[in-house]
Each structure stands twice: as C-alpha cells, then as structure tokens.
C-alpha cells in the first residue's frame, strides 16, 4: 500500500524533529539580579486563549501542529484571512480577550477559576536595536508550571517549575519595529513533576511574575554572590558571560571597600576581612549596603546585608548570638477576596509588616515553593529572617531521576536568584515527605545540591514525627543530614486530643540539633464565634484556644528554637470544600483573606512579645 504524500511529509518531519530540537541553540541564562537592571517591561495587556487539547503543540495524530492551530505563528490572522479566502485559522490571538499580566489566569474570567492545562498568551512590542556589542535577554520571573516561549514564530526555549526565573538570549531573533511574543503556559502536572498534582494549595497557573527584555553588554555579569563568611570575611564570587572581563571588582562605597577579583575558567573570586565598622544585618537593624558589582563595562547596583548564621549544639546563632525564630508561615497570595498571585511590593509589604509589627515576629516561612523576589527583597528591607523552600511536597516520584533533576534545577535557580539576600537563613528541601529508601536518597542528593552552592546558610526540611502516647520523637533518618530539624504537628486539630491536654505532650530528640515547629494550626472562619465552654472546630474561639494550649506545649520543649505556625492568612485550596466554613479556602490563617485579624492573632502576638522581651 502506498502512503499518502502528505503523510510522508509528516513522517519525514517527525523523523527530523529530534535533530531539529538537538540543534536548537541553548539560549538559557541565569541573569542574577535581572530585576535591578534597566529593562523594557513586557507586563501589561496580553491576549489569551485556552487550548485544552494542546492543538498548538502537536497535531491530533502526533507530529507537528497544524498551521490552523499553531498559536505561535508569526502571522496577523485577520490580514492573512482577508487576503486569502481559503485560509483556515481556528485561533486568532490578536482578537482573543485581553488580560493584564502578571497574574494567574484564575482571575481572567469566571470559567477559568479551576482550569488546569494549556493557555496561550501573546502580545506585540516594539523593539529598537540595543546597539552594537550588546545582547538582549527575554526574562520571566515565573510561569506556572511549564512554559514554551516563542518569539516571532520561533521556539526560543522552555522552562519547567513554576516558581523560578528564567531568561533566554534572543539577540538574533529580535527585529527592529514590531515583534510578537507568544507563551504557552501549561499548569498540568503528574507525579513526575514537582510539586505533584495533589497539594493543599491553589495552582495559580499562568504568567505570575514580571516579563521583561533586558539588554546587557556582550561581556556581562551572569551570576554574582556577595556575602559575609562565618570566618568574618566579605567574599564575592561572580560569573561573567561573553568573554574575559577586565578587572572585575565589587565596591561597597559606604565602607570605602573594594574587593578585587581573580578569575579562572569557572568564576572570579575574592575576599577581604570585614571592616570593623561593618554593621551586621539583623531583624533589629536590617542594614543594607549599596554594593556595585562590576565586570568589563557591566555594573549591577545591589543592596546587600551582611550577617552570619550557624548552629551550635541546639542553638541557632545569628551574628554569633543565640536567637529564637518568632515566625509564621505564608503562601504567596496577596490580601483580598480574589487573589491572583500578583505580588507587588505593596502587597508584600502589607503581609510582612503584619508579621513584624502585628505579630512581633522576626521570621517567616515562605511555603511551599520559592516566593517572588519582590518578597525576599522586602524581607531584607523590613528585617525578617526567611525560610525558603522548594516544592518537594508530600509524594513526588522519588525513583525517577528526571524528577530529581527537576527538583535540583529548581533549587539551583532559587539559590542563584536569592543567595545575596541576608534575610534568607534556611533552605528547605522538602515538606512532609513519607520516609522510604528512595525518598531518603532523593532528598540527600538535593541537600548535596544546596551545600555545593551555599556554605553560609542552614539546611532544613519539614518532617513528620512519631507519636506514642504523650511522647513524640523525630525518627526520620534524614535528621542526620540537616542542620535544623523542623516538625509539622497538628495535635488538637487533626487528632482528637482535647485542647486542655496539649500542654502535657512531650517532645524528645536524640539529635542534639535545634528544632523548630515549622507548622501547627487550626481552621477558623473569621467572624464565627462560639463562646461555649468547649468551642467547636472552625470557630475563632477554638483556634485561639488551640494556640494558647499549643504555645504552652512549645514552651516546654528544651531544644525548640523557633516556630512558624500555619499560617498568616487564609489561602485558596481546592481540597477544602466544607460549604459553611471553607468554600475552597484553607482557613488556618490568623488573618481572613481580606486581612481581618482573628482572635488567635493576638494570642500569638502576645507570646512573641513575651519571648522577645524575655531575652
Ligand atoms: C500540612 C501541610 C500544609 C497544609 C497543612 C494543613 O501539614 O504542610 O501544606 O496546608 O498541613 O492545613 O493541613
């Protein structure tokens, strides 16, 4: 039987496709500090169109997509259709609805509220040459979960992960005048992805952080890290792209200090003894220094704080002094009845100020994935210590090397983006992951990734504990690999323990390491008061009493060095469907979605004032 000529063509194209993919230039770049560079913002109005069957990615028999469904084609559909009566298009991005980015698609239209899958975005922009000897990068703060990026009809590259930045060198793809950018954002995930499909938070698919075009000199700073080491030196490491740079250096004008760097094939490094007049960053004095990082003709203007963090026995030492972490956990969700995960500086400031000034806190756990750079920079400025974590949550596919590689890439992108932030003291590799050999090996490899890239911070993970009667122990074999142990515990909420019995619960640990309660909490519907002697679950009274009793328990744990109860604000979670109390929200917030304080807020605030004043 003879094959139809058009199918031959498809077969040949399919055979060539892997070769074409392999021949794609690798345009990826880290571009640390990208948000500090002058940029052409591509935020604002974008067209969007759903593609639930992914017709824009592949034809329905596999193979390349049909021209009639290829959303990323460099055409103006209406013009082509006008000229050619036989032209067939089953999309028209330029006439599709418009939304304002960044922000998840759950806010685009009511029917998008629970959409999971592929959404196409497109916009035009004008570009005038960046000038000779310059490179231009297209940079995204985050696209949740997978992104395929096309410029003027060509695939530029892809990214997976949802919460970390990525940039592509698009110098040779830009044209003077009108350019067209198309992004396929796909939120669907499997157990091979990180996080897996089942979590306890909203997915917030889409382009959720800033999009920009950044032009830099041919020789430019790709990555930099300036920090105070535990032996009292200000050290700098920078990586330069685009050929050798003359005399790379780091200047801190307020200290009258210049660090001259020497380069080898990998990086340029240098250090000096920290000057005596250096004011160390701390929650009480969050001093940030203007720092200029220079290589060749490229300069980055940073603001960096200097502090040390280490562990001695069961103590956590900040700048050499024991510290207790008075914290709270937080999801990336702005205050308001209809959040779309658009974290502006004002939104981050409002949340973090409630922690610092409202709760008398000095610490925030940014759960369960890397939060926006806006938030970590705001924490630097406001003086909040930060726990930063990657979304290795509950059950990912521990035995799949590709899943591990994804988690390692996320960790690397997070560390490279944020290791200049003094506020971040803890990298967390996982949350509530059930113990198994495969899981232990996976997490040990991930801990190795962290330690290889940052020897100035502490490594932790939120672990499960074992309870027998009134005694809880930490029997997780990972404890030996971590600097700080962290425990999520919900006695009195998920267990039937009467609240009055909580203070008599005991905690034991053989590890000799500091422990923090990374979570405890109870749901309360703001405004539901139940003054009965035994208030019901979901009332503010129950939550407040739960806090009183759990805090009484915490006071008796000798090796406890901090806590980040669950959670600052109610957050969207599709698994929470009690029609009276939850309506799609996890109600363990101390604040309602719009920021009203529940009774328990004051209970925790008083405890933190007591701890602060007793030290
Ligand atoms: C946990 C999880 C967190 C959940 C929380 C809860 O242990 O780490 O993601 O939201 O419990 O409310 O059940």
PDB file of N, CA, C and O in Angstrom, residues 108-146:
ATOM      1  N   UNK A 108      -8.771  35.679  35.067  1.00  0.00           N
ATOM      2  CA  UNK A 108      -9.093  36.207  33.728  1.00  0.00           C
ATOM      3  C   UNK A 108     -10.603  36.221  33.465  1.00  0.00           C
ATOM      4  O   UNK A 108     -11.117  37.098  32.789  1.00  0.00           O
ATOM      5  N   UNK A 109     -11.300  35.184  33.905  1.00  0.00           N
ATOM      6  CA  UNK A 109     -12.742  35.048  33.628  1.00  0.00           C
ATOM      7  C   UNK A 109     -13.281  34.015  34.599  1.00  0.00           C
ATOM      8  O   UNK A 109     -12.533  33.129  35.034  1.00  0.00           O
ATOM      9  N   UNK A 110     -14.575  34.078  34.952  1.00  0.00           N
ATOM     10  CA  UNK A 110     -15.107  33.137  35.954  1.00  0.00           C
ATOM     11  C   UNK A 110     -14.871  31.683  35.560  1.00  0.00           C
ATOM     12  O   UNK A 110     -14.554  30.847  36.413  1.00  0.00           O
ATOM     13  N   UNK A 111     -14.953  31.360  34.252  1.00  0.00           N
ATOM     14  CA  UNK A 111     -14.798  29.948  33.858  1.00  0.00           C
ATOM     15  C   UNK A 111     -13.348  29.475  33.944  1.00  0.00           C
ATOM     16  O   UNK A 111     -13.061  28.302  33.782  1.00  0.00           O
ATOM     17  N   UNK A 112     -12.419  30.389  34.188  1.00  0.00           N
ATOM     18  CA  UNK A 112     -11.013  29.997  34.310  1.00  0.00           C
ATOM     19  C   UNK A 112     -10.631  29.636  35.745  1.00  0.00           C
ATOM     20  O   UNK A 112      -9.509  29.218  36.010  1.00  0.00           O
ATOM     21  N   UNK A 113     -11.566  29.792  36.651  1.00  0.00           N
ATOM     22  CA  UNK A 113     -11.282  29.635  38.080  1.00  0.00           C
ATOM     23  C   UNK A 113     -10.583  28.302  38.396  1.00  0.00           C
ATOM     24  O   UNK A 113      -9.610  28.262  39.147  1.00  0.00           O
ATOM     25  N   UNK A 114     -11.056  27.194  37.819  1.00  0.00           N
ATOM     26  CA  UNK A 114     -10.444  25.902  38.134  1.00  0.00           C
ATOM     27  C   UNK A 114      -9.834  25.247  36.901  1.00  0.00           C
ATOM     28  O   UNK A 114      -9.645  24.040  36.857  1.00  0.00           O
ATOM     29  N   UNK A 115      -9.496  26.053  35.894  1.00  0.00           N
ATOM     30  CA  UNK A 115      -8.918  25.490  34.663  1.00  0.00           C
ATOM     31  C   UNK A 115      -7.511  24.960  34.941  1.00  0.00           C
ATOM     32  O   UNK A 115      -6.713  25.621  35.591  1.00  0.00           O
ATOM     33  N   UNK A 116      -7.235  23.749  34.451  1.00  0.00           N
ATOM     34  CA  UNK A 116      -5.871  23.209  34.506  1.00  0.00           C
ATOM     35  C   UNK A 116      -5.491  22.776  33.108  1.00  0.00           C
ATOM     36  O   UNK A 116      -6.214  21.999  32.502  1.00  0.00           O
ATOM     37  N   UNK A 117      -4.376  23.221  32.603  1.00  0.00           N
ATOM     38  CA  UNK A 117      -3.955  22.828  31.264  1.00  0.00           C
ATOM     39  C   UNK A 117      -3.194  23.950  30.598  1.00  0.00           C
ATOM     40  O   UNK A 117      -2.512  24.731  31.267  1.00  0.00           O
ATOM     41  N   UNK A 118      -3.323  23.992  29.260  1.00  0.00           N
ATOM     42  CA  UNK A 118      -2.518  24.924  28.465  1.00  0.00           C
ATOM     43  C   UNK A 118      -3.312  26.201  28.147  1.00  0.00           C
ATOM     44  O   UNK A 118      -4.464  26.126  27.725  1.00  0.00           O
ATOM     45  N   UNK A 119      -2.679  27.334  28.365  1.00  0.00           N
ATOM     46  CA  UNK A 119      -3.232  28.618  27.946  1.00  0.00           C
ATOM     47  C   UNK A 119      -2.150  29.343  27.144  1.00  0.00           C
ATOM     48  O   UNK A 119      -0.986  29.364  27.540  1.00  0.00           O
ATOM     49  N   UNK A 120      -2.559  29.894  26.000  1.00  0.00           N
ATOM     50  CA  UNK A 120      -1.624  30.679  25.174  1.00  0.00           C
ATOM     51  C   UNK A 120      -1.768  32.160  25.500  1.00  0.00           C
ATOM     52  O   UNK A 120      -2.887  32.637  25.699  1.00  0.00           O
ATOM     53  N   UNK A 121      -0.626  32.824  25.529  1.00  0.00           N
ATOM     54  CA  UNK A 121      -0.598  34.277  25.717  1.00  0.00           C
ATOM     55  C   UNK A 121       0.181  34.902  24.566  1.00  0.00           C
ATOM     56  O   UNK A 121       1.177  34.314  24.113  1.00  0.00           O
ATOM     57  N   UNK A 122      -0.241  36.051  24.138  1.00  0.00           N
ATOM     58  CA  UNK A 122       0.500  36.725  23.069  1.00  0.00           C
ATOM     59  C   UNK A 122       0.395  38.238  23.204  1.00  0.00           C
ATOM     60  O   UNK A 122      -0.632  38.758  23.623  1.00  0.00           O
ATOM     61  N   UNK A 123       1.476  38.895  22.853  1.00  0.00           N
ATOM     62  CA  UNK A 123       1.440  40.353  22.728  1.00  0.00           C
ATOM     63  C   UNK A 123       2.490  40.794  21.710  1.00  0.00           C
ATOM     64  O   UNK A 123       3.417  40.060  21.388  1.00  0.00           O
ATOM     65  N   UNK A 124       2.314  42.023  21.227  1.00  0.00           N
ATOM     66  CA  UNK A 124       3.309  42.647  20.360  1.00  0.00           C
ATOM     67  C   UNK A 124       4.110  43.650  21.181  1.00  0.00           C
ATOM     68  O   UNK A 124       3.612  44.139  22.202  1.00  0.00           O
ATOM     69  N   UNK A 125       5.280  43.940  20.713  1.00  0.00           N
ATOM     70  CA  UNK A 125       6.033  45.047  21.324  1.00  0.00           C
ATOM     71  C   UNK A 125       6.984  45.609  20.285  1.00  0.00           C
ATOM     72  O   UNK A 125       7.361  44.915  19.336  1.00  0.00           O
ATOM     73  N   UNK A 126       7.334  46.858  20.473  1.00  0.00           N
ATOM     74  CA  UNK A 126       8.298  47.486  19.565  1.00  0.00           C
ATOM     75  C   UNK A 126       9.682  47.369  20.156  1.00  0.00           C
ATOM     76  O   UNK A 126       9.855  47.531  21.361  1.00  0.00           O
ATOM     77  N   UNK A 127      10.623  47.112  19.284  1.00  0.00           N
ATOM     78  CA  UNK A 127      11.999  46.998  19.761  1.00  0.00           C
ATOM     79  C   UNK A 127      12.873  47.877  18.888  1.00  0.00           C
ATOM     80  O   UNK A 127      12.795  47.837  17.664  1.00  0.00           O
ATOM     81  N   UNK A 128      13.693  48.694  19.555  1.00  0.00           N
ATOM     82  CA  UNK A 128      14.712  49.434  18.805  1.00  0.00           C
ATOM     83  C   UNK A 128      16.045  48.841  19.213  1.00  0.00           C
ATOM     84  O   UNK A 128      16.240  48.527  20.381  1.00  0.00           O
ATOM     85  N   UNK A 129      16.926  48.699  18.246  1.00  0.00           N
ATOM     86  CA  UNK A 129      18.194  47.997  18.470  1.00  0.00           C
ATOM     87  C   UNK A 129      18.856  48.409  19.792  1.00  0.00           C
ATOM     88  O   UNK A 129      18.861  49.587  20.152  1.00  0.00           O
ATOM     89  N   UNK A 130      19.401  47.428  20.489  1.00  0.00           N
ATOM     90  CA  UNK A 130      20.097  47.721  21.746  1.00  0.00           C
ATOM     91  C   UNK A 130      21.466  48.316  21.467  1.00  0.00           C
ATOM     92  O   UNK A 130      22.171  48.717  22.384  1.00  0.00           O
ATOM     93  N   UNK A 131      21.863  48.378  20.208  1.00  0.00           N
ATOM     94  CA  UNK A 131      23.167  48.935  19.841  1.00  0.00           C
ATOM     95  C   UNK A 131      24.172  47.819  19.625  1.00  0.00           C
ATOM     96  O   UNK A 131      23.961  46.687  20.078  1.00  0.00           O
ATOM     97  N   UNK A 132      25.268  48.130  18.922  1.00  0.00           N
ATOM     98  CA  UNK A 132      26.243  47.077  18.624  1.00  0.00           C
ATOM     99  C   UNK A 132      26.906  46.576  19.905  1.00  0.00           C
ATOM    100  O   UNK A 132      27.000  47.304  20.893  1.00  0.00           O
ATOM    101  N   UNK A 133      27.323  45.314  19.883  1.00  0.00           N
ATOM    102  CA  UNK A 133      28.043  44.759  21.028  1.00  0.00           C
ATOM    103  C   UNK A 133      27.171  44.578  22.245  1.00  0.00           C
ATOM    104  O   UNK A 133      27.660  44.584  23.374  1.00  0.00           O
ATOM    105  N   UNK A 134      25.886  44.445  22.052  1.00  0.00           N
ATOM    106  CA  UNK A 134      25.018  44.182  23.218  1.00  0.00           C
ATOM    107  C   UNK A 134      24.190  42.928  22.969  1.00  0.00           C
ATOM    108  O   UNK A 134      23.925  42.554  21.829  1.00  0.00           O
ATOM    109  N   UNK A 135      23.804  42.279  24.041  1.00  0.00           N
ATOM    110  CA  UNK A 135      22.931  41.104  23.949  1.00  0.00           C
ATOM    111  C   UNK A 135      21.610  41.441  24.636  1.00  0.00           C
ATOM    112  O   UNK A 135      21.584  42.197  25.604  1.00  0.00           O
ATOM    113  N   UNK A 136      20.546  40.841  24.154  1.00  0.00           N
ATOM    114  CA  UNK A 136      19.238  41.109  24.753  1.00  0.00           C
ATOM    115  C   UNK A 136      18.614  39.796  25.210  1.00  0.00           C
ATOM    116  O   UNK A 136      18.586  38.817  24.461  1.00  0.00           O
ATOM    117  N   UNK A 137      18.159  39.817  26.450  1.00  0.00           N
ATOM    118  CA  UNK A 137      17.536  38.634  27.049  1.00  0.00           C
ATOM    119  C   UNK A 137      16.049  38.869  27.263  1.00  0.00           C
ATOM    120  O   UNK A 137      15.632  39.973  27.628  1.00  0.00           O
ATOM    121  N   UNK A 138      15.287  37.799  27.058  1.00  0.00           N
ATOM    122  CA  UNK A 138      13.874  37.812  27.388  1.00  0.00           C
ATOM    123  C   UNK A 138      13.760  37.061  28.707  1.00  0.00           C
ATOM    124  O   UNK A 138      14.167  35.908  28.799  1.00  0.00           O
ATOM    125  N   UNK A 139      13.235  37.746  29.725  1.00  0.00           N
ATOM    126  CA  UNK A 139      13.311  37.166  31.071  1.00  0.00           C
ATOM    127  C   UNK A 139      11.924  37.105  31.717  1.00  0.00           C
ATOM    128  O   UNK A 139      11.136  38.051  31.625  1.00  0.00           O
ATOM    129  N   UNK A 140      11.652  35.968  32.343  1.00  0.00           N
ATOM    130  CA  UNK A 140      10.388  35.751  33.051  1.00  0.00           C
ATOM    131  C   UNK A 140      10.689  35.534  34.531  1.00  0.00           C
ATOM    132  O   UNK A 140      11.554  34.727  34.874  1.00  0.00           O
ATOM    133  N   UNK A 141       9.927  36.201  35.393  1.00  0.00           N
ATOM    134  CA  UNK A 141      10.092  35.962  36.840  1.00  0.00           C
ATOM    135  C   UNK A 141       9.579  34.588  37.227  1.00  0.00           C
ATOM    136  O   UNK A 141      10.169  33.907  38.066  1.00  0.00           O
ATOM    137  N   UNK A 142       8.488  34.133  36.606  1.00  0.00           N
ATOM    138  CA  UNK A 142       7.954  32.775  36.820  1.00  0.00           C
ATOM    139  C   UNK A 142       6.754  32.544  35.917  1.00  0.00           C
ATOM    140  O   UNK A 142       5.947  33.452  35.702  1.00  0.00           O
ATOM    141  N   UNK A 143       6.684  31.315  35.402  1.00  0.00           N
ATOM    142  CA  UNK A 143       5.489  30.869  34.668  1.00  0.00           C
ATOM    143  C   UNK A 143       5.103  29.527  35.263  1.00  0.00           C
ATOM    144  O   UNK A 143       5.927  28.623  35.371  1.00  0.00           O
ATOM    145  N   UNK A 144       3.854  29.395  35.646  1.00  0.00           N
ATOM    146  CA  UNK A 144       3.398  28.202  36.364  1.00  0.00           C
ATOM    147  C   UNK A 144       2.535  27.340  35.436  1.00  0.00           C
ATOM    148  O   UNK A 144       1.518  27.813  34.952  1.00  0.00           O
ATOM    149  N   UNK A 145       2.927  26.066  35.148  1.00  0.00           N
ATOM    150  CA  UNK A 145       4.049  25.328  35.664  1.00  0.00           C
ATOM    151  C   UNK A 145       5.148  25.166  34.606  1.00  0.00           C
ATOM    152  O   UNK A 145       6.318  25.129  34.900  1.00  0.00           O
ATOM    153  N   UNK A 146       4.709  25.046  33.326  1.00  0.00           N
ATOM    154  CA  UNK A 146       5.634  24.806  32.228  1.00  0.00           C
ATOM    155  C   UNK A 146       5.445  25.933  31.229  1.00  0.00           C
ATOM    156  O   UNK A 146       4.313  26.352  30.993  1.00  0.00           O
TER     157      UNK A 146
END
